PDB file of N, CA and C in Angstrom:
ATOM      1  N   UNK G 161      96.129 155.469  40.596  1.00 44.00           N
ATOM      2  CA  UNK G 161      95.185 155.865  41.610  1.00 44.00           C
ATOM      3  C   UNK G 161      95.444 155.091  42.894  1.00 44.00           C
ATOM      4  N   UNK G 162      95.303 155.776  43.984  1.00 46.00           N
ATOM      5  CA  UNK G 162      95.489 155.141  45.268  1.00 46.00           C
ATOM      6  C   UNK G 162      94.147 154.716  45.838  1.00 46.00           C
ATOM      7  N   UNK G 163      94.134 153.615  46.553  1.00 59.00           N
ATOM      8  CA  UNK G 163      92.905 153.185  47.193  1.00 59.00           C
ATOM      9  C   UNK G 163      92.685 153.907  48.516  1.00 59.00           C
ATOM     10  N   UNK G 164      93.735 154.477  49.066  1.00 65.00           N
ATOM     11  CA  UNK G 164      93.665 155.128  50.365  1.00 65.00           C
ATOM     12  C   UNK G 164      94.019 156.604  50.256  1.00 65.00           C
ATOM     13  N   UNK G 165      93.045 157.461  49.970  1.00 68.00           N
ATOM     14  CA  UNK G 165      93.362 158.873  49.854  1.00 68.00           C
ATOM     15  C   UNK G 165      93.587 159.542  51.212  1.00 68.00           C
ATOM     16  N   UNK G 166      93.077 158.962  52.280  1.00 66.00           N
ATOM     17  CA  UNK G 166      93.237 159.562  53.590  1.00 66.00           C
ATOM     18  C   UNK G 166      94.450 158.937  54.253  1.00 66.00           C
ATOM     19  N   UNK G 167      95.436 159.745  54.558  1.00 64.00           N
ATOM     20  CA  UNK G 167      96.642 159.199  55.165  1.00 64.00           C
ATOM     21  C   UNK G 167      96.597 159.279  56.672  1.00 64.00           C
ATOM     22  N   UNK G 168      95.906 160.279  57.202  1.00 68.00           N
ATOM     23  CA  UNK G 168      95.859 160.369  58.655  1.00 68.00           C
ATOM     24  C   UNK G 168      94.728 161.263  59.121  1.00 68.00           C
ATOM     25  N   UNK G 169      94.341 161.014  60.334  1.00 76.00           N
ATOM     26  CA  UNK G 169      93.359 161.841  61.024  1.00 76.00           C
ATOM     27  C   UNK G 169      94.017 162.176  62.349  1.00 76.00           C
ATOM     28  N   UNK G 170      94.449 163.417  62.510  1.00 82.00           N
ATOM     29  CA  UNK G 170      95.242 163.826  63.661  1.00 82.00           C
ATOM     30  C   UNK G 170      94.460 164.832  64.495  1.00 82.00           C
ATOM     31  N   UNK G 171      94.201 164.470  65.743  1.00 81.00           N
ATOM     32  CA  UNK G 171      93.470 165.377  66.638  1.00 81.00           C
ATOM     33  C   UNK G 171      94.449 166.020  67.602  1.00 81.00           C
ATOM     34  N   UNK G 172      94.388 167.351  67.673  1.00 83.00           N
ATOM     35  CA  UNK G 172      95.261 168.095  68.572  1.00 83.00           C
ATOM     36  C   UNK G 172      94.443 169.213  69.213  1.00 83.00           C
ATOM     37  N   UNK G 173      94.150 169.089  70.484  1.00 79.00           N
ATOM     38  CA  UNK G 173      93.399 170.091  71.246  1.00 79.00           C
ATOM     39  C   UNK G 173      92.198 170.614  70.462  1.00 79.00           C
ATOM     40  N   UNK G 174      92.351 171.759  69.805  1.00 92.00           N
ATOM     41  CA  UNK G 174      91.227 172.390  69.118  1.00 92.00           C
ATOM     42  C   UNK G 174      91.209 172.160  67.616  1.00 92.00           C
ATOM     43  N   UNK G 175      92.212 171.453  67.089  1.00 94.00           N
ATOM     44  CA  UNK G 175      92.329 171.282  65.632  1.00 94.00           C
ATOM     45  C   UNK G 175      92.389 169.799  65.274  1.00 94.00           C
ATOM     46  N   UNK G 176      91.568 169.408  64.316  1.00 95.00           N
ATOM     47  CA  UNK G 176      91.648 168.062  63.757  1.00 95.00           C
ATOM     48  C   UNK G 176      92.076 168.203  62.307  1.00 95.00           C
ATOM     49  N   UNK G 177      93.131 167.464  61.934  1.00 95.00           N
ATOM     50  CA  UNK G 177      93.659 167.530  60.574  1.00 95.00           C
ATOM     51  C   UNK G 177      93.382 166.225  59.846  1.00 95.00           C
ATOM     52  N   UNK G 178      92.849 166.348  58.639  1.00 95.00           N
ATOM     53  CA  UNK G 178      92.656 165.212  57.750  1.00 95.00           C
ATOM     54  C   UNK G 178      93.665 165.395  56.622  1.00 95.00           C
ATOM     55  N   UNK G 179      94.626 164.487  56.508  1.00 95.00           N
ATOM     56  CA  UNK G 179      95.648 164.586  55.465  1.00 95.00           C
ATOM     57  C   UNK G 179      95.284 163.665  54.303  1.00 95.00           C
ATOM     58  N   UNK G 180      95.265 164.220  53.112  1.00 95.00           N
ATOM     59  CA  UNK G 180      94.959 163.446  51.905  1.00 95.00           C
ATOM     60  C   UNK G 180      96.231 163.263  51.098  1.00 95.00           C
ATOM     61  N   UNK G 181      96.296 162.131  50.386  1.00 93.00           N
ATOM     62  CA  UNK G 181      97.460 161.916  49.522  1.00 93.00           C
ATOM     63  C   UNK G 181      97.035 161.246  48.232  1.00 93.00           C
ATOM     64  N   UNK G 182      97.897 161.318  47.256  1.00 93.00           N
ATOM     65  CA  UNK G 182      97.627 160.651  45.980  1.00 93.00           C
ATOM     66  C   UNK G 182      96.518 161.336  45.210  1.00 93.00           C
ATOM     67  N   UNK G 183      95.548 160.545  44.788  1.00 94.00           N
ATOM     68  CA  UNK G 183      94.440 161.048  43.994  1.00 94.00           C
ATOM     69  C   UNK G 183      93.125 160.778  44.704  1.00 94.00           C
ATOM     70  N   UNK G 184      92.244 161.752  44.689  1.00 94.00           N
ATOM     71  CA  UNK G 184      90.893 161.568  45.198  1.00 94.00           C
ATOM     72  C   UNK G 184      89.962 161.630  44.000  1.00 94.00           C
ATOM     73  N   UNK G 185      89.243 160.534  43.795  1.00 94.00           N
ATOM     74  CA  UNK G 185      88.329 160.456  42.661  1.00 94.00           C
ATOM     75  C   UNK G 185      87.127 159.598  43.037  1.00 94.00           C
ATOM     76  N   UNK G 186      86.307 159.307  42.056  1.00 94.00           N
ATOM     77  CA  UNK G 186      85.059 158.576  42.291  1.00 94.00           C
ATOM     78  C   UNK G 186      85.301 157.202  42.926  1.00 94.00           C
ATOM     79  N   UNK G 187      86.459 156.630  42.723  1.00 93.00           N
ATOM     80  CA  UNK G 187      86.743 155.291  43.255  1.00 93.00           C
ATOM     81  C   UNK G 187      87.022 155.282  44.753  1.00 93.00           C
ATOM     82  N   UNK G 188      87.452 156.415  45.309  1.00 93.00           N
ATOM     83  CA  UNK G 188      87.807 156.402  46.722  1.00 93.00           C
ATOM     84  C   UNK G 188      87.235 157.583  47.510  1.00 93.00           C
ATOM     85  N   UNK G 189      86.348 158.346  46.920  1.00 94.00           N
ATOM     86  CA  UNK G 189      85.822 159.540  47.575  1.00 94.00           C
ATOM     87  C   UNK G 189      85.056 159.215  48.859  1.00 94.00           C
ATOM     88  N   UNK G 190      84.452 158.030  48.945  1.00 94.00           N
ATOM     89  CA  UNK G 190      83.711 157.683  50.162  1.00 94.00           C
ATOM     90  C   UNK G 190      84.619 157.665  51.381  1.00 94.00           C
ATOM     91  N   UNK G 191      85.866 157.267  51.202  1.00 94.00           N
ATOM     92  CA  UNK G 191      86.819 157.256  52.319  1.00 94.00           C
ATOM     93  C   UNK G 191      87.089 158.676  52.807  1.00 94.00           C
ATOM     94  N   UNK G 192      87.092 159.634  51.904  1.00 95.00           N
ATOM     95  CA  UNK G 192      87.303 161.030  52.282  1.00 95.00           C
ATOM     96  C   UNK G 192      86.102 161.530  53.077  1.00 95.00           C
ATOM     97  N   UNK G 193      84.905 161.228  52.607  1.00 95.00           N
ATOM     98  CA  UNK G 193      83.695 161.634  53.335  1.00 95.00           C
ATOM     99  C   UNK G 193      83.680 161.045  54.751  1.00 95.00           C
ATOM    100  N   UNK G 194      84.026 159.771  54.868  1.00 94.00           N
ATOM    101  CA  UNK G 194      84.062 159.116  56.179  1.00 94.00           C
ATOM    102  C   UNK G 194      85.061 159.803  57.097  1.00 94.00           C
ATOM    103  N   UNK G 195      86.237 160.111  56.579  1.00 94.00           N
ATOM    104  CA  UNK G 195      87.263 160.781  57.388  1.00 94.00           C
ATOM    105  C   UNK G 195      86.797 162.169  57.828  1.00 94.00           C
ATOM    106  N   UNK G 196      86.116 162.890  56.942  1.00 96.00           N
ATOM    107  CA  UNK G 196      85.623 164.215  57.310  1.00 96.00           C
ATOM    108  C   UNK G 196      84.551 164.120  58.387  1.00 96.00           C
ATOM    109  N   UNK G 197      83.663 163.143  58.272  1.00 95.00           N
ATOM    110  CA  UNK G 197      82.648 162.944  59.313  1.00 95.00           C
ATOM    111  C   UNK G 197      83.320 162.626  60.646  1.00 95.00           C
ATOM    112  N   UNK G 198      84.314 161.740  60.631  1.00 94.00           N
ATOM    113  CA  UNK G 198      85.040 161.400  61.853  1.00 94.00           C
ATOM    114  C   UNK G 198      85.721 162.630  62.441  1.00 94.00           C
ATOM    115  N   UNK G 199      86.291 163.460  61.582  1.00 95.00           N
ATOM    116  CA  UNK G 199      86.975 164.667  62.055  1.00 95.00           C
ATOM    117  C   UNK G 199      85.994 165.625  62.731  1.00 95.00           C
ATOM    118  N   UNK G 200      84.806 165.727  62.201  1.00 95.00           N
ATOM    119  CA  UNK G 200      83.811 166.654  62.735  1.00 95.00           C
ATOM    120  C   UNK G 200      83.101 166.126  63.975  1.00 95.00           C
ATOM    121  N   UNK G 201      83.082 164.810  64.151  1.00 93.00           N
ATOM    122  CA  UNK G 201      82.335 164.208  65.258  1.00 93.00           C
ATOM    123  C   UNK G 201      82.799 164.663  66.640  1.00 93.00           C
ATOM    124  N   UNK G 202      84.093 164.948  66.784  1.00 87.00           N
ATOM    125  CA  UNK G 202      84.599 165.357  68.093  1.00 87.00           C
ATOM    126  C   UNK G 202      84.411 166.857  68.336  1.00 87.00           C
ATOM    127  N   UNK G 203      83.788 167.555  67.400  1.00 93.00           N
ATOM    128  CA  UNK G 203      83.496 168.986  67.494  1.00 93.00           C
ATOM    129  C   UNK G 203      84.726 169.824  67.846  1.00 93.00           C
ATOM    130  N   UNK G 204      85.791 169.703  67.043  1.00 96.00           N
ATOM    131  CA  UNK G 204      86.957 170.549  67.282  1.00 96.00           C
ATOM    132  C   UNK G 204      86.614 171.999  66.922  1.00 96.00           C
ATOM    133  N   UNK G 205      87.470 172.914  67.294  1.00 96.00           N
ATOM    134  CA  UNK G 205      87.261 174.311  66.894  1.00 96.00           C
ATOM    135  C   UNK G 205      87.500 174.452  65.396  1.00 96.00           C
ATOM    136  N   UNK G 206      88.491 173.706  64.866  1.00 96.00           N
ATOM    137  CA  UNK G 206      88.874 173.818  63.456  1.00 96.00           C
ATOM    138  C   UNK G 206      89.158 172.441  62.869  1.00 96.00           C
ATOM    139  N   UNK G 207      88.738 172.232  61.622  1.00 96.00           N
ATOM    140  CA  UNK G 207      89.134 171.060  60.840  1.00 96.00           C
ATOM    141  C   UNK G 207      89.976 171.575  59.683  1.00 96.00           C
ATOM    142  N   UNK G 208      91.172 171.004  59.540  1.00 97.00           N
ATOM    143  CA  UNK G 208      92.072 171.365  58.453  1.00 97.00           C
ATOM    144  C   UNK G 208      92.228 170.149  57.539  1.00 97.00           C
ATOM    145  N   UNK G 209      92.011 170.341  56.243  1.00 97.00           N
ATOM    146  CA  UNK G 209      92.247 169.292  55.266  1.00 97.00           C
ATOM    147  C   UNK G 209      93.606 169.597  54.625  1.00 97.00           C
ATOM    148  N   UNK G 210      94.597 168.777  54.972  1.00 96.00           N
ATOM    149  CA  UNK G 210      95.967 168.971  54.490  1.00 96.00           C
ATOM    150  C   UNK G 210      96.111 168.333  53.111  1.00 96.00           C
ATOM    151  N   UNK G 211      96.401 169.157  52.122  1.00 96.00           N
ATOM    152  CA  UNK G 211      96.489 168.711  50.727  1.00 96.00           C
ATOM    153  C   UNK G 211      97.929 168.596  50.239  1.00 96.00           C
ATOM    154  N   UNK G 212      98.882 168.645  51.148  1.00 95.00           N
ATOM    155  CA  UNK G 212     100.303 168.626  50.787  1.00 95.00           C
ATOM    156  C   UNK G 212     100.643 167.502  49.816  1.00 95.00           C
ATOM    157  N   UNK G 213     100.170 166.295  50.102  1.00 94.00           N
ATOM    158  CA  UNK G 213     100.530 165.117  49.304  1.00 94.00           C
ATOM    159  C   UNK G 213      99.446 164.704  48.314  1.00 94.00           C
ATOM    160  N   UNK G 214      98.495 165.597  48.061  1.00 96.00           N
ATOM    161  CA  UNK G 214      97.424 165.312  47.100  1.00 96.00           C
ATOM    162  C   UNK G 214      97.878 165.749  45.716  1.00 96.00           C
ATOM    163  N   UNK G 215      97.851 164.818  44.760  1.00 95.00           N
ATOM    164  CA  UNK G 215      98.297 165.140  43.405  1.00 95.00           C
ATOM    165  C   UNK G 215      97.144 165.451  42.462  1.00 95.00           C
ATOM    166  N   UNK G 216      95.922 164.978  42.785  1.00 95.00           N
ATOM    167  CA  UNK G 216      94.780 165.178  41.896  1.00 95.00           C
ATOM    168  C   UNK G 216      93.492 165.042  42.689  1.00 95.00           C
ATOM    169  N   UNK G 217      92.498 165.843  42.319  1.00 96.00           N
ATOM    170  CA  UNK G 217      91.167 165.719  42.895  1.00 96.00           C
ATOM    171  C   UNK G 217      90.152 165.968  41.788  1.00 96.00           C
ATOM    172  N   UNK G 218      89.151 165.090  41.683  1.00 96.00           N
ATOM    173  CA  UNK G 218      88.134 165.285  40.648  1.00 96.00           C
ATOM    174  C   UNK G 218      86.894 165.938  41.259  1.00 96.00           C
ATOM    175  N   UNK G 219      85.838 166.038  40.463  1.00 96.00           N
ATOM    176  CA  UNK G 219      84.634 166.733  40.930  1.00 96.00           C
ATOM    177  C   UNK G 219      83.981 166.022  42.119  1.00 96.00           C
ATOM    178  N   UNK G 220      84.093 164.702  42.191  1.00 96.00           N
ATOM    179  CA  UNK G 220      83.514 164.013  43.343  1.00 96.00           C
ATOM    180  C   UNK G 220      84.306 164.329  44.614  1.00 96.00           C
ATOM    181  N   UNK G 221      85.613 164.468  44.472  1.00 96.00           N
ATOM    182  CA  UNK G 221      86.447 164.862  45.604  1.00 96.00           C
ATOM    183  C   UNK G 221      86.134 166.276  46.061  1.00 96.00           C
ATOM    184  N   UNK G 222      85.941 167.178  45.098  1.00 97.00           N
ATOM    185  CA  UNK G 222      85.544 168.542  45.445  1.00 97.00           C
ATOM    186  C   UNK G 222      84.202 168.532  46.159  1.00 97.00           C
ATOM    187  N   UNK G 223      83.314 167.659  45.713  1.00 96.00           N
ATOM    188  CA  UNK G 223      82.010 167.518  46.372  1.00 96.00           C
ATOM    189  C   UNK G 223      82.152 167.066  47.815  1.00 96.00           C
ATOM    190  N   UNK G 224      83.097 166.166  48.078  1.00 96.00           N
ATOM    191  CA  UNK G 224      83.332 165.708  49.440  1.00 96.00           C
ATOM    192  C   UNK G 224      83.846 166.847  50.312  1.00 96.00           C
ATOM    193  N   UNK G 225      84.721 167.683  49.761  1.00 96.00           N
ATOM    194  CA  UNK G 225      85.227 168.826  50.520  1.00 96.00           C
ATOM    195  C   UNK G 225      84.093 169.814  50.794  1.00 96.00           C
ATOM    196  N   UNK G 226      83.236 170.046  49.824  1.00 96.00           N
ATOM    197  CA  UNK G 226      82.085 170.934  50.025  1.00 96.00           C
ATOM    198  C   UNK G 226      81.167 170.358  51.103  1.00 96.00           C
ATOM    199  N   UNK G 227      80.939 169.055  51.062  1.00 96.00           N
ATOM    200  CA  UNK G 227      80.142 168.374  52.083  1.00 96.00           C
ATOM    201  C   UNK G 227      80.726 168.643  53.474  1.00 96.00           C
ATOM    202  N   UNK G 228      82.044 168.460  53.616  1.00 97.00           N
ATOM    203  CA  UNK G 228      82.700 168.694  54.900  1.00 97.00           C
ATOM    204  C   UNK G 228      82.592 170.140  55.334  1.00 97.00           C
ATOM    205  N   UNK G 229      82.794 171.062  54.390  1.00 97.00           N
ATOM    206  CA  UNK G 229      82.689 172.485  54.690  1.00 97.00           C
ATOM    207  C   UNK G 229      81.287 172.832  55.174  1.00 97.00           C
ATOM    208  N   UNK G 230      80.264 172.363  54.477  1.00 97.00           N
ATOM    209  CA  UNK G 230      78.886 172.692  54.840  1.00 97.00           C
ATOM    210  C   UNK G 230      78.524 172.117  56.204  1.00 97.00           C
ATOM    211  N   UNK G 231      78.950 170.907  56.460  1.00 97.00           N
ATOM    212  CA  UNK G 231      78.660 170.292  57.755  1.00 97.00           C
ATOM    213  C   UNK G 231      79.383 171.039  58.877  1.00 97.00           C
ATOM    214  N   UNK G 232      80.647 171.408  58.637  1.00 98.00           N
ATOM    215  CA  UNK G 232      81.399 172.175  59.632  1.00 98.00           C
ATOM    216  C   UNK G 232      80.717 173.512  59.895  1.00 98.00           C
ATOM    217  N   UNK G 233      80.342 174.202  58.843  1.00 97.00           N
ATOM    218  CA  UNK G 233      79.666 175.494  58.979  1.00 97.00           C
ATOM    219  C   UNK G 233      78.385 175.351  59.801  1.00 97.00           C
ATOM    220  N   UNK G 234      77.611 174.310  59.511  1.00 97.00           N
ATOM    221  CA  UNK G 234      76.357 174.083  60.236  1.00 97.00           C
ATOM    222  C   UNK G 234      76.592 173.828  61.719  1.00 97.00           C
ATOM    223  N   UNK G 235      77.767 173.298  62.054  1.00 97.00           N
ATOM    224  CA  UNK G 235      78.090 172.982  63.448  1.00 97.00           C
ATOM    225  C   UNK G 235      78.972 174.045  64.104  1.00 97.00           C
ATOM    226  N   UNK G 236      79.233 175.141  63.390  1.00 97.00           N
ATOM    227  CA  UNK G 236      80.034 176.220  63.951  1.00 97.00           C
ATOM    228  C   UNK G 236      81.517 175.908  64.046  1.00 97.00           C
ATOM    229  N   UNK G 237      82.003 175.028  63.185  1.00 97.00           N
ATOM    230  CA  UNK G 237      83.408 174.616  63.167  1.00 97.00           C
ATOM    231  C   UNK G 237      84.099 175.296  61.987  1.00 97.00           C
ATOM    232  N   UNK G 238      85.281 175.871  62.230  1.00 97.00           N
ATOM    233  CA  UNK G 238      86.066 176.460  61.151  1.00 97.00           C
ATOM    234  C   UNK G 238      86.617 175.335  60.273  1.00 97.00           C
ATOM    235  N   UNK G 239      86.554 175.504  58.961  1.00 97.00           N
ATOM    236  CA  UNK G 239      86.993 174.485  58.003  1.00 97.00           C
ATOM    237  C   UNK G 239      87.992 175.139  57.064  1.00 97.00           C
ATOM    238  N   UNK G 240      89.190 174.563  56.984  1.00 97.00           N
ATOM    239  CA  UNK G 240      90.248 175.142  56.162  1.00 97.00           C
ATOM    240  C   UNK G 240      90.931 174.074  55.314  1.00 97.00           C
ATOM    241  N   UNK G 241      91.457 174.514  54.188  1.00 98.00           N
ATOM    242  CA  UNK G 241      92.311 173.681  53.352  1.00 98.00           C
ATOM    243  C   UNK G 241      93.741 174.164  53.555  1.00 98.00           C
ATOM    244  N   UNK G 242      94.711 173.264  53.449  1.00 97.00           N
ATOM    245  CA  UNK G 242      96.098 173.661  53.679  1.00 97.00           C
ATOM    246  C   UNK G 242      97.033 173.051  52.649  1.00 97.00           C
ATOM    247  N   UNK G 243      97.979 173.847  52.201  1.00 97.00           N
ATOM    248  CA  UNK G 243      99.128 173.420  51.406  1.00 97.00           C
ATOM    249  C   UNK G 243      98.807 172.665  50.114  1.00 97.00           C
ATOM    250  N   UNK G 244      97.874 173.161  49.296  1.00 96.00           N
ATOM    251  CA  UNK G 244      97.651 172.467  48.021  1.00 96.00           C
ATOM    252  C   UNK G 244      98.837 172.669  47.076  1.00 96.00           C
ATOM    253  N   UNK G 245      99.120 171.653  46.274  1.00 94.00           N
ATOM    254  CA  UNK G 245     100.136 171.802  45.231  1.00 94.00           C
ATOM    255  C   UNK G 245      99.625 172.810  44.211  1.00 94.00           C
ATOM    256  N   UNK G 246     100.497 173.248  43.330  1.00 95.00           N
ATOM    257  CA  UNK G 246     100.099 174.219  42.306  1.00 95.00           C
ATOM    258  C   UNK G 246      98.931 173.680  41.466  1.00 95.00           C
ATOM    259  N   UNK G 247      99.017 172.407  41.059  1.00 95.00           N
ATOM    260  CA  UNK G 247      97.959 171.815  40.235  1.00 95.00           C
ATOM    261  C   UNK G 247      96.634 171.702  40.961  1.00 95.00           C
ATOM    262  N   UNK G 248      96.682 171.253  42.204  1.00 96.00           N
ATOM    263  CA  UNK G 248      95.451 171.134  42.995  1.00 96.00           C
ATOM    264  C   UNK G 248      94.894 172.522  43.293  1.00 96.00           C
ATOM    265  N   UNK G 249      95.762 173.478  43.571  1.00 96.00           N
ATOM    266  CA  UNK G 249      95.316 174.854  43.821  1.00 96.00           C
ATOM    267  C   UNK G 249      94.564 175.393  42.609  1.00 96.00           C
ATOM    268  N   UNK G 250      95.084 175.108  41.425  1.00 96.00           N
ATOM    269  CA  UNK G 250      94.417 175.571  40.205  1.00 96.00           C
ATOM    270  C   UNK G 250      93.025 174.944  40.074  1.00 96.00           C
ATOM    271  N   UNK G 251      92.899 173.668  40.397  1.00 95.00           N
ATOM    272  CA  UNK G 251      91.584 173.011  40.357  1.00 95.00           C
ATOM    273  C   UNK G 251      90.638 173.670  41.352  1.00 95.00           C
ATOM    274  N   UNK G 252      91.139 173.986  42.543  1.00 96.00           N
ATOM    275  CA  UNK G 252      90.316 174.640  43.568  1.00 96.00           C
ATOM    276  C   UNK G 252      89.859 176.020  43.107  1.00 96.00           C
ATOM    277  N   UNK G 253      90.747 176.767  42.460  1.00 95.00           N
ATOM    278  CA  UNK G 253      90.401 178.096  41.949  1.00 95.00           C
ATOM    279  C   UNK G 253      89.342 177.973  40.858  1.00 95.00           C
ATOM    280  N   UNK G 254      89.583 177.086  39.888  1.00 95.00           N
ATOM    281  CA  UNK G 254      88.655 176.932  38.767  1.00 95.00           C
ATOM    282  C   UNK G 254      87.276 176.466  39.218  1.00 95.00           C
ATOM    283  N   UNK G 255      87.231 175.682  40.279  1.00 95.00           N
ATOM    284  CA  UNK G 255      85.946 175.178  40.779  1.00 95.00           C
ATOM    285  C   UNK G 255      85.155 176.243  41.516  1.00 95.00           C
ATOM    286  N   UNK G 256      85.840 177.313  41.932  1.00 95.00           N
ATOM    287  CA  UNK G 256      85.177 178.344  42.727  1.00 95.00           C
ATOM    288  C   UNK G 256      85.170 178.032  44.213  1.00 95.00           C
ATOM    289  N   UNK G 257      85.736 176.913  44.590  1.00 93.00           N
ATOM    290  CA  UNK G 257      85.712 176.481  45.992  1.00 93.00           C
ATOM    291  C   UNK G 257      86.428 177.459  46.913  1.00 93.00           C
ATOM    292  N   UNK G 258      87.482 178.087  46.413  1.00 93.00           N
ATOM    293  CA  UNK G 258      88.238 179.005  47.265  1.00 93.00           C
ATOM    294  C   UNK G 258      87.494 180.305  47.555  1.00 93.00           C
ATOM    295  N   UNK G 259      86.356 180.498  46.898  1.00 93.00           N
ATOM    296  CA  UNK G 259      85.530 181.657  47.226  1.00 93.00           C
ATOM    297  C   UNK G 259      84.801 181.454  48.536  1.00 93.00           C
ATOM    298  N   UNK G 260      84.666 180.199  48.980  1.00 92.00           N
ATOM    299  CA  UNK G 260      83.959 179.924  50.230  1.00 92.00           C
ATOM    300  C   UNK G 260      84.808 179.236  51.287  1.00 92.00           C
ATOM    301  N   UNK G 261      85.813 178.482  50.865  1.00 95.00           N
ATOM    302  CA  UNK G 261      86.654 177.746  51.819  1.00 95.00           C
ATOM    303  C   UNK G 261      88.013 178.426  51.913  1.00 95.00           C
ATOM    304  N   UNK G 262      88.453 178.650  53.138  1.00 92.00           N
ATOM    305  CA  UNK G 262      89.718 179.340  53.391  1.00 92.00           C
ATOM    306  C   UNK G 262      90.908 178.421  53.202  1.00 92.00           C
ATOM    307  N   UNK G 263      91.984 178.987  52.652  1.00 93.00           N
ATOM    308  CA  UNK G 263      93.277 178.270  52.563  1.00 93.00           C
ATOM    309  C   UNK G 263      94.116 178.723  53.746  1.00 93.00           C
ATOM    310  N   UNK G 264      94.588 177.776  54.516  1.00 86.00           N
ATOM    311  CA  UNK G 264      95.476 178.060  55.640  1.00 86.00           C
ATOM    312  C   UNK G 264      96.907 178.042  55.119  1.00 86.00           C
ATOM    313  N   UNK G 265      97.631 179.098  55.369  1.00 71.00           N
ATOM    314  CA  UNK G 265      99.031 179.172  54.907  1.00 71.00           C
ATOM    315  C   UNK G 265      99.961 178.560  55.903  1.00 71.00           C
TER     316      UNK G 265
END
């Protein structure tokens, strides 16, 4: 398990990207929530959570993503997930999260 699931917070004009890596679980989920709040604070048009380097996410991590999605929706900000690995994609499908959160290709 990694202590630092958030690798970067990148702001570009209308898009803020939060890149996650390693594993997101109960031990480090607070860092993900903090990064999502920081991403939303500047009121970008879109927040993208880049899952390219994420190998695992548990239910608390999914909860953090739902938290970010709901807050973005409440503020009129588009919220997207990007580039999940096959394993993470399967977790997202099984959780039902992809029924409400868009995957950016």
